[in-house]
Coordinates of N, CA and C in Angstrom, one line a residue:
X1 N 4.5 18.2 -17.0 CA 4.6 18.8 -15.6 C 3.2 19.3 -15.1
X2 N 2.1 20.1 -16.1 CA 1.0 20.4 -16.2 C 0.1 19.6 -14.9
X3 N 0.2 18.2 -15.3 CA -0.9 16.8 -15.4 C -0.3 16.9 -13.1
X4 N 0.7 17.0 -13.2 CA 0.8 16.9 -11.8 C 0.5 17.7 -10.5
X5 N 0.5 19.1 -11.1 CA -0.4 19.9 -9.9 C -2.0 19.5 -10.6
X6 N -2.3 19.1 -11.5 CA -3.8 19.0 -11.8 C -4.1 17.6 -11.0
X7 N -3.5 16.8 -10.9 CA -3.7 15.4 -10.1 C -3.3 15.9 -8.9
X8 N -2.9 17.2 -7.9 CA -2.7 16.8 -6.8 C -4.3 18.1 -6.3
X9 N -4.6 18.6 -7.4 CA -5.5 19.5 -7.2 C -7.2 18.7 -7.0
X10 N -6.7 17.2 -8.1 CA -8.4 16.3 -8.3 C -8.2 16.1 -6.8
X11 N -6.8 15.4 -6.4 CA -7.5 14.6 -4.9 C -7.8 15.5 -4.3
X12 N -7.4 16.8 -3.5 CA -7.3 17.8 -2.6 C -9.0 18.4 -3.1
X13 N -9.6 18.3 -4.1 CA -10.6 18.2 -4.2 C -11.4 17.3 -4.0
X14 N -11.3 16.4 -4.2 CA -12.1 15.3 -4.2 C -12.3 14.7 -2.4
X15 N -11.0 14.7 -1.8 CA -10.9 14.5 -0.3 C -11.8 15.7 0.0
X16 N -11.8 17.3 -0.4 CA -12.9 18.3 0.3 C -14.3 17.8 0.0
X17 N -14.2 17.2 -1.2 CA -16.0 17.3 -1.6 C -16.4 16.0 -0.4
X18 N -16.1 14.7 -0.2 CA -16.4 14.0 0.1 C -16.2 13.9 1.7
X19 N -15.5 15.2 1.9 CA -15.6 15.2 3.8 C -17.1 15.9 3.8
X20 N -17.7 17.1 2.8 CA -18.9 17.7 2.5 C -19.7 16.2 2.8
X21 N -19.6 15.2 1.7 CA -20.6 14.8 1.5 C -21.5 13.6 2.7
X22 N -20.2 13.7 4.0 CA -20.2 12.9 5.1 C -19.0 11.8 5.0
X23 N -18.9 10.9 6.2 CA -18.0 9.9 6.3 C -19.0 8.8 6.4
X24 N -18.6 7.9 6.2 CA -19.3 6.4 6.1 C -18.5 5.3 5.2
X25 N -18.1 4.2 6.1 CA -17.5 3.2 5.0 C -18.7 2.7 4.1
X26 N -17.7 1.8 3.3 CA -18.8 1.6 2.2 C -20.1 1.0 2.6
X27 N -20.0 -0.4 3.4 CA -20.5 -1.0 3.5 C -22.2 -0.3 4.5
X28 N -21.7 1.1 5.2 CA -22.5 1.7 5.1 C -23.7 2.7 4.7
X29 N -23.0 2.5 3.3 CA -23.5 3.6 2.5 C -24.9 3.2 1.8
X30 N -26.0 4.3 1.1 CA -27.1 3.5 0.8 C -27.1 3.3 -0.6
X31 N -27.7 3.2 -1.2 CA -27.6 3.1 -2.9 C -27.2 4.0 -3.6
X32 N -27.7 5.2 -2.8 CA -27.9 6.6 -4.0 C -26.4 6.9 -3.5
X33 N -25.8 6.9 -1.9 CA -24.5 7.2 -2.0 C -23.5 7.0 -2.6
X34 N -23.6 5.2 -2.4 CA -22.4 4.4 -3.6 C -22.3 4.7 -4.9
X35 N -23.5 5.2 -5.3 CA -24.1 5.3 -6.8 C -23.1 6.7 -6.9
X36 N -23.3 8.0 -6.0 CA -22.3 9.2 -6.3 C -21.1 8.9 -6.1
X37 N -20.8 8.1 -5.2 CA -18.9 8.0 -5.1 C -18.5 7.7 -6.1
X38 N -18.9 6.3 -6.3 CA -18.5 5.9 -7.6 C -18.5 6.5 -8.9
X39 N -19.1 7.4 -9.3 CA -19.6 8.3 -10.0 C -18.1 9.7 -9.6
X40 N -18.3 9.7 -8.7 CA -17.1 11.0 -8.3 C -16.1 10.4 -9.1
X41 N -15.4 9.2 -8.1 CA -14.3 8.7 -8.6 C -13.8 8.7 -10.1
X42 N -15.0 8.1 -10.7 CA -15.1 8.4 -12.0 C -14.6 9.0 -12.9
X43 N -15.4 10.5 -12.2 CA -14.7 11.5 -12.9 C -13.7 12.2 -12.5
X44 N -13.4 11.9 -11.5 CA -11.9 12.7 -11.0 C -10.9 12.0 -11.7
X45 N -11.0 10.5 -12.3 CA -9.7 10.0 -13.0 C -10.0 10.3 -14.2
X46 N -11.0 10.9 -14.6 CA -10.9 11.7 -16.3 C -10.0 12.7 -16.8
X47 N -10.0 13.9 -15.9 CA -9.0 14.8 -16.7 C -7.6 14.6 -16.4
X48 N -7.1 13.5 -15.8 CA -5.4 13.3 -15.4 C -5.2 12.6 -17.3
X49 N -6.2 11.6 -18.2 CA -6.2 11.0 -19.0 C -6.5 12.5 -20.3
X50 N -7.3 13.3 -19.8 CA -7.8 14.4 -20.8 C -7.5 15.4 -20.2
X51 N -8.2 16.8 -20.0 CA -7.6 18.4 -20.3 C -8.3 18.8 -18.7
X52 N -9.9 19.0 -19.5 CA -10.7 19.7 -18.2 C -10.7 19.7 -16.7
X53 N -10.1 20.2 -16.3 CA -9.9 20.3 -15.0 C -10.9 20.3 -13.9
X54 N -11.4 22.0 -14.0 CA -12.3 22.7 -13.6 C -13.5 22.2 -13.7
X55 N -14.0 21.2 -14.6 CA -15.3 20.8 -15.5 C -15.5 19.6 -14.3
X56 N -14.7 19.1 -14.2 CA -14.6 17.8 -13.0 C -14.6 18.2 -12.4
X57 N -14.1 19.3 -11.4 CA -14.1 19.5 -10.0 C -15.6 20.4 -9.9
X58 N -16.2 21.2 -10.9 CA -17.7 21.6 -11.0 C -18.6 19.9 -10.8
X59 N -18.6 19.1 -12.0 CA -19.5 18.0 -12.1 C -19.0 17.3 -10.6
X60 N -18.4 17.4 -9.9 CA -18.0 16.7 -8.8 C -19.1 17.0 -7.9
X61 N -19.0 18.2 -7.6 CA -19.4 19.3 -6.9 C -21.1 19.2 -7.0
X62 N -21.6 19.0 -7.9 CA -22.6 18.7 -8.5 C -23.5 17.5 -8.2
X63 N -22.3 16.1 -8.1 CA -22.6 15.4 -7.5 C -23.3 15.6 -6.5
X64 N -22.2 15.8 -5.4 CA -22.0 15.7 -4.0 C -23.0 16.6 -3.7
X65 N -23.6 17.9 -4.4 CA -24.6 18.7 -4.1 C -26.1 18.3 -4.2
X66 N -26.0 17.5 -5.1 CA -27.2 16.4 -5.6 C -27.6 15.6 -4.2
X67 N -26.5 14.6 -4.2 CA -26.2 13.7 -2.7 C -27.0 14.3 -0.9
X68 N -26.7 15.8 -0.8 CA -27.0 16.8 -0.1 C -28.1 16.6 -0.1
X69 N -29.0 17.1 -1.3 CA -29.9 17.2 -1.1 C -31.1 15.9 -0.7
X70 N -30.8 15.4 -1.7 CA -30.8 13.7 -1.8 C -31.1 13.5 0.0
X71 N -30.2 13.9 0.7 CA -30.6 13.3 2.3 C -31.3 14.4 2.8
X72 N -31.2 15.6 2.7 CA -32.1 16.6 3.0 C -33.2 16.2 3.0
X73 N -34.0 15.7 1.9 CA -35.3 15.9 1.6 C -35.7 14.4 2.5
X74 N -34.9 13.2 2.3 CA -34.9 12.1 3.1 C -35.3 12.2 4.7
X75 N -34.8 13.4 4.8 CA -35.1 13.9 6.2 C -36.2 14.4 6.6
X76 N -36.6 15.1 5.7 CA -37.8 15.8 5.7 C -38.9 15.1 5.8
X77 N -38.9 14.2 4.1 CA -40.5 13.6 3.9 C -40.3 11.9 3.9
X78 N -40.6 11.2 4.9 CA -40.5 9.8 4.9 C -40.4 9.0 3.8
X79 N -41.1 9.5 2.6 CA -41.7 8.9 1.5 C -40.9 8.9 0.4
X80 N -40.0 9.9 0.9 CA -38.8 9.6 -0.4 C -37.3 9.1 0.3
X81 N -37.4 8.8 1.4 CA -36.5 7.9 2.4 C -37.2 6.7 2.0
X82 N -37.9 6.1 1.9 CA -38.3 5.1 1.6 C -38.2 4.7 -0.2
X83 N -38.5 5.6 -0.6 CA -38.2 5.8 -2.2 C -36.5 5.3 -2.4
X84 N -36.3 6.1 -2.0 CA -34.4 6.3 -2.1 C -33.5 5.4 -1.0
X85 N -34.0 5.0 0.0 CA -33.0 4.2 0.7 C -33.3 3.0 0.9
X86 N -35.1 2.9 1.1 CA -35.6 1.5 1.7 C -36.0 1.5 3.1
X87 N -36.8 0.6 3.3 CA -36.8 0.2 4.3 C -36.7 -0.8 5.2
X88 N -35.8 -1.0 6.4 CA -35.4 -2.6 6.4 C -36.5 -3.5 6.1
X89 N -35.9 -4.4 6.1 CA -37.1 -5.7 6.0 C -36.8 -6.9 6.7
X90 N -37.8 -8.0 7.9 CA -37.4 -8.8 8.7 C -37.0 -10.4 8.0
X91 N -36.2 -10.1 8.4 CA -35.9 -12.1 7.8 C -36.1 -13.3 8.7
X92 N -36.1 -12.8 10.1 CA -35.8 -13.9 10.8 C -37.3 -12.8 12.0
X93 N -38.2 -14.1 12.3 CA -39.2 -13.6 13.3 C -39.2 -14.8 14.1
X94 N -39.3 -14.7 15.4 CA -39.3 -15.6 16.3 C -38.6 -17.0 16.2
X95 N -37.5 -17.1 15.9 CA -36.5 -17.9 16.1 C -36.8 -18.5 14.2
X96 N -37.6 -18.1 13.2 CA -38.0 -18.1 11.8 C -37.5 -17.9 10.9
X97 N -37.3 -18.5 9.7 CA -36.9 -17.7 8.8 C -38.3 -17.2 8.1
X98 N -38.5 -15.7 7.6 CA -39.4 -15.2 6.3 C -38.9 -15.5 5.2
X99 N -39.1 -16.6 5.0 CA -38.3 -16.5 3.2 C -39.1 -16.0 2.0
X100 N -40.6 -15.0 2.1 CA -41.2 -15.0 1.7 C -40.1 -12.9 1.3
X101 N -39.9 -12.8 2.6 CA -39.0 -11.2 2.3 C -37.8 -11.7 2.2
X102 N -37.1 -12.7 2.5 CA -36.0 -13.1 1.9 C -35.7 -13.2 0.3
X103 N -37.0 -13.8 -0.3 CA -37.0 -14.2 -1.8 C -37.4 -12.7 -2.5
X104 N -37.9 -11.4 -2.0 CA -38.1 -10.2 -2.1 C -37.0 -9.9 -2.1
X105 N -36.0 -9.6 -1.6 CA -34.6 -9.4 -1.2 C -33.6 -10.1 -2.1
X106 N -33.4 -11.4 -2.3 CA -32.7 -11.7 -3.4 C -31.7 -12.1 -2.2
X107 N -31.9 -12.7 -1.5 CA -31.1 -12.9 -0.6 C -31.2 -14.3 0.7
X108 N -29.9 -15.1 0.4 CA -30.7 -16.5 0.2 C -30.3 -17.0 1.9
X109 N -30.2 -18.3 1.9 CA -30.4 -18.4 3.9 C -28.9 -18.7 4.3
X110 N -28.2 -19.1 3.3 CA -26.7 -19.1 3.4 C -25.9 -17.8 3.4
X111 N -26.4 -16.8 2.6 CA -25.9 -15.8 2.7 C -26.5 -14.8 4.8
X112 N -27.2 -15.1 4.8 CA -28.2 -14.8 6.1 C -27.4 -15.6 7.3
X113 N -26.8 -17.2 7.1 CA -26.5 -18.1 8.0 C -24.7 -17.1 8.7
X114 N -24.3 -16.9 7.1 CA -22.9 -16.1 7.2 C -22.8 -14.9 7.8
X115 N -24.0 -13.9 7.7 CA -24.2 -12.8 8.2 C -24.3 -13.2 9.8
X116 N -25.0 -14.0 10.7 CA -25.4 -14.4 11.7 C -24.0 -15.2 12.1
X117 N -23.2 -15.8 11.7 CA -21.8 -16.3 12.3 C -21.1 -15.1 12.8
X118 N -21.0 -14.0 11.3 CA -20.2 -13.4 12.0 C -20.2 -12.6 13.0
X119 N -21.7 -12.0 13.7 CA -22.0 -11.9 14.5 C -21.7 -12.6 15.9
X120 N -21.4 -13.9 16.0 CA -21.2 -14.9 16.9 C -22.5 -15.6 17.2
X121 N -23.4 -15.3 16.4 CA -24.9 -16.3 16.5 C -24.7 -17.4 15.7
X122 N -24.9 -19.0 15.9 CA -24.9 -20.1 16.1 C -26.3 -21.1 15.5
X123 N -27.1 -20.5 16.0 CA -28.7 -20.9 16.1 C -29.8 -19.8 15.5
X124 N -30.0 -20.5 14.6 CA -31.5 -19.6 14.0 C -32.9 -19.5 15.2
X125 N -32.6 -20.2 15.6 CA -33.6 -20.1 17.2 C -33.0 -19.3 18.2
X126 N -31.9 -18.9 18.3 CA -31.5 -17.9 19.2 C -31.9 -16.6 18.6
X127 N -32.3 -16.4 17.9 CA -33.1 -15.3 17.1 C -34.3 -14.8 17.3
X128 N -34.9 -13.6 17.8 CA -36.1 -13.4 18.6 C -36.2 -12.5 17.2
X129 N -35.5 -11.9 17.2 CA -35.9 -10.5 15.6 C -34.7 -10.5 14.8
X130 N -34.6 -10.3 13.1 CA -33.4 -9.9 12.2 C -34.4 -9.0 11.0
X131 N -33.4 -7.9 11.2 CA -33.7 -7.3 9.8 C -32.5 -6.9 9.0
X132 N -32.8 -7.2 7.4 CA -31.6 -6.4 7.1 C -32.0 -5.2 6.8
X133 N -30.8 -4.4 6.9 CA -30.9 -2.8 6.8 C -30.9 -2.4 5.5
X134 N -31.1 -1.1 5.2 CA -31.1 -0.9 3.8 C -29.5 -0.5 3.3
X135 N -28.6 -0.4 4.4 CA -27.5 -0.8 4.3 C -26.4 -1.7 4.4
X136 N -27.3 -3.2 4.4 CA -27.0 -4.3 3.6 C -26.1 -5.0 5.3
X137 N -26.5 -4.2 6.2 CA -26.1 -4.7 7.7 C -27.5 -5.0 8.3
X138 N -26.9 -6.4 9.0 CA -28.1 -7.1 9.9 C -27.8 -6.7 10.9
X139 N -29.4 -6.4 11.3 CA -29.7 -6.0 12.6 C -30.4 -6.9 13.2
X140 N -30.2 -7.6 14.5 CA -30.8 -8.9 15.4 C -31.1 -8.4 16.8
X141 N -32.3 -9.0 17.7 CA -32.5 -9.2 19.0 C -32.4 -10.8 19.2
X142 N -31.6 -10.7 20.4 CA -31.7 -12.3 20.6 C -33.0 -12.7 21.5
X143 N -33.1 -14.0 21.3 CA -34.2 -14.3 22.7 C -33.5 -14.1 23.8
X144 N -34.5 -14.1 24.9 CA -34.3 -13.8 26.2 C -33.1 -14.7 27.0
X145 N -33.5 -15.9 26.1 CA -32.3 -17.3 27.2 C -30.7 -17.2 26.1
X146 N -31.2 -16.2 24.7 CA -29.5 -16.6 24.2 C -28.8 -15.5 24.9
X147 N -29.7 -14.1 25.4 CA -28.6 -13.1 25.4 C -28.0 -12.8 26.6
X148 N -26.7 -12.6 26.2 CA -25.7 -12.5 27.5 C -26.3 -11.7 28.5
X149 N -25.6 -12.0 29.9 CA -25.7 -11.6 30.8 C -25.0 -10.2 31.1
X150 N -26.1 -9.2 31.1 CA -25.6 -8.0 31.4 C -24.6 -7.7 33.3
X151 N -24.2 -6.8 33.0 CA -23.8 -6.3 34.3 C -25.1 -6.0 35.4
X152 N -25.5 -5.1 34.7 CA -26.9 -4.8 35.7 C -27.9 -6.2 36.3
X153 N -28.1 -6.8 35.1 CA -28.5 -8.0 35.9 C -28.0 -8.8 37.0
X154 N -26.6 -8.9 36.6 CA -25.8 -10.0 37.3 C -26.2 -9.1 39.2
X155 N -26.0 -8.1 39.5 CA -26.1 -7.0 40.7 C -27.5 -7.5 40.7
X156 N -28.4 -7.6 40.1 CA -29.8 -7.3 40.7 C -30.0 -8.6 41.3
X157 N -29.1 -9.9 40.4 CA -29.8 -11.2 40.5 C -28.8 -11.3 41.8
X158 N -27.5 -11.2 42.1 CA -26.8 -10.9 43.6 C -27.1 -10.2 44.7
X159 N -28.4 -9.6 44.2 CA -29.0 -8.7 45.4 C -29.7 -9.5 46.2
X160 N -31.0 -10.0 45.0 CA -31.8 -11.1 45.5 C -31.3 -12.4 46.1
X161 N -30.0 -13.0 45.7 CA -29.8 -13.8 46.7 C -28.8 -13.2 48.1
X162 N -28.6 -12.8 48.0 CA -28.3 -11.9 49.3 C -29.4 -11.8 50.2
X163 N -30.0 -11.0 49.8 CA -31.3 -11.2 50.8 C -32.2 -12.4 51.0
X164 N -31.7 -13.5 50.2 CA -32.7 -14.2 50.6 C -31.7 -15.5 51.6
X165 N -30.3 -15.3 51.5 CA -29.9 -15.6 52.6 C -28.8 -14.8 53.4
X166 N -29.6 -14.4 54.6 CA -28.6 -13.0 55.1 C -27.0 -13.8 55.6
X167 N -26.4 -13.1 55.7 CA -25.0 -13.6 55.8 C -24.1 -12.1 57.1
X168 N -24.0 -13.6 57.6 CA -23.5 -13.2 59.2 C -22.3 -11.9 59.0
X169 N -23.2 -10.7 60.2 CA -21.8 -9.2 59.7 C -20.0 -9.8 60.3
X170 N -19.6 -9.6 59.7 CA -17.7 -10.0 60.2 C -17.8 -8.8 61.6
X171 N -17.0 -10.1 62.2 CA -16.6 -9.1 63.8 C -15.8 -7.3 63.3
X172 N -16.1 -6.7 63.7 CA -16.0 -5.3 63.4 C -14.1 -5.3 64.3
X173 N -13.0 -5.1 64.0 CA -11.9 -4.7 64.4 C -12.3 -3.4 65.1
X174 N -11.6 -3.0 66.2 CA -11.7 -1.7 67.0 C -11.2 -0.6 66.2
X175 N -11.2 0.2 66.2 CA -10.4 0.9 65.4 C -9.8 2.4 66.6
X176 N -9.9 1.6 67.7 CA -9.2 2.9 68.9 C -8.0 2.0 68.9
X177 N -7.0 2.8 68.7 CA -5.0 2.3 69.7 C -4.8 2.6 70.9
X178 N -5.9 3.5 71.4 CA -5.8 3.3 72.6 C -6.9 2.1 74.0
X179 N -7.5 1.2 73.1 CA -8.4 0.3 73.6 C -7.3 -0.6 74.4
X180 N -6.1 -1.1 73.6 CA -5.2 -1.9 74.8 C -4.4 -1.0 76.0
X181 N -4.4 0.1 76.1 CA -4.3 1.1 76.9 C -5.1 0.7 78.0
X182 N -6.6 1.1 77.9 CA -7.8 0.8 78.6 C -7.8 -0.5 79.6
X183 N -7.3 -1.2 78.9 CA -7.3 -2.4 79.6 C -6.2 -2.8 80.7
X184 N -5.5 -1.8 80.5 CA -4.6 -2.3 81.6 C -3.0 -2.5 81.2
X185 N -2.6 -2.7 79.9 CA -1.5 -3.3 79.3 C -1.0 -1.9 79.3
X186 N 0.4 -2.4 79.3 CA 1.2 -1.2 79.8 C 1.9 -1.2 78.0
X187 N 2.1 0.4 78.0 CA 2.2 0.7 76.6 C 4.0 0.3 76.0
X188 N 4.1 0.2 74.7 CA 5.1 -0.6 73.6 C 6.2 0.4 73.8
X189 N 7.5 0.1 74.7 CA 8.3 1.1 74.7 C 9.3 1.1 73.9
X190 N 10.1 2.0 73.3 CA 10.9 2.6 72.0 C 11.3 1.5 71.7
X191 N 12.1 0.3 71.9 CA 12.8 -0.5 72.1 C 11.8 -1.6 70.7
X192 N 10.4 -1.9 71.2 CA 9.4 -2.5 71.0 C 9.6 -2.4 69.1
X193 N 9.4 -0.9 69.2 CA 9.1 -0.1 67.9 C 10.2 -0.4 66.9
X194 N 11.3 -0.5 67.5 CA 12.5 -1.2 66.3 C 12.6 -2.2 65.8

């Protein structure tokens, strides 16, 4: 009976430490993060199998305190943001592949072709810029002729032809009820109105 408030005490712990340690799905996480989750996880399924309770929810804590800092200092000094996370790197320049940072990366043009589908990109020439992130998400600019047509454009380019052929104003409706009055027409009596 012991093992069950101790299992409902790991998650209720383990859910606090890792709201501490921020939110991010995996796929956005950097090395050193995945490296602590997984590492949590770890040890939070240890003492449901063995005793220590306390010792895990300390080393947990420890983690995630590590982790803390770990981005603190990332914040501070560039140099160990780059040490510890990376920095993107470009794969695709001017409609190009770099396979020269590609082969750095370990990362091949099929895996790059898949990344860019699921995107809805088609064409390695509709590619003005790609980097991948150090969180293993591509990031792209398209050329000028692939990328959609904004809103604001569409108005600016409707302005310009508008002015460049003016278009005749609609006859303006009166807006007096009493203009048929004025003229002479004798007014709608009750009868009219039903």
């Amino acid at each position: 009976m012991n093992f069950i408030w101790e299992s409902v005490l790991l998650i209720f712990s383990g859910v606090l430490l890792l709201r501490v340690a921020g939110r991010k799905s995996i796929s956005q996480m950097t090395l050193a993060q995945t490296v602590v989750m997984i590492s949590i996880g770890t040890i939070i399924i240890q003492p449901i199998a063995e005793t220590s309770v306390w010792k895990t929810i300390v080393a947990a804590a420890i983690l995630i305190g590590s982790l803390i800092l770990m981005e603190y200092l990332q914040v501070k000094f560039n140099f160990i943001e780059k040490f510890i996370t990376g920095k993107s790197k470009i794969v695709i320049e001017d409609g190009k592949l770099k396979t020269a940072n590609m082969r750095k990366l370990r990362f091949t043009a099929d895996q790059l072709e898949m990344r860019l589908r699921t995107n809805g990109i088609t064409k390695i020439s509709d590619v003005k810029m790609a980097t991948l992130e150090p969180n293993g998400q591509l990031g792209y600019e398209l050329m000028n002729d692939a990328k959609p047509l904004t809103v604001g454009e569409f108005k600016r380019l409707m302005g310009e032809i508008i002015l460049q052929s003016p278009v005749q104003p609609a006859p303006q409706a009166s807006g007096d009820i009493f203009q048929e009055l004025k003229k002479g027409h004798s007014p709608p009596n009750s009868k009219d109105l039903h």
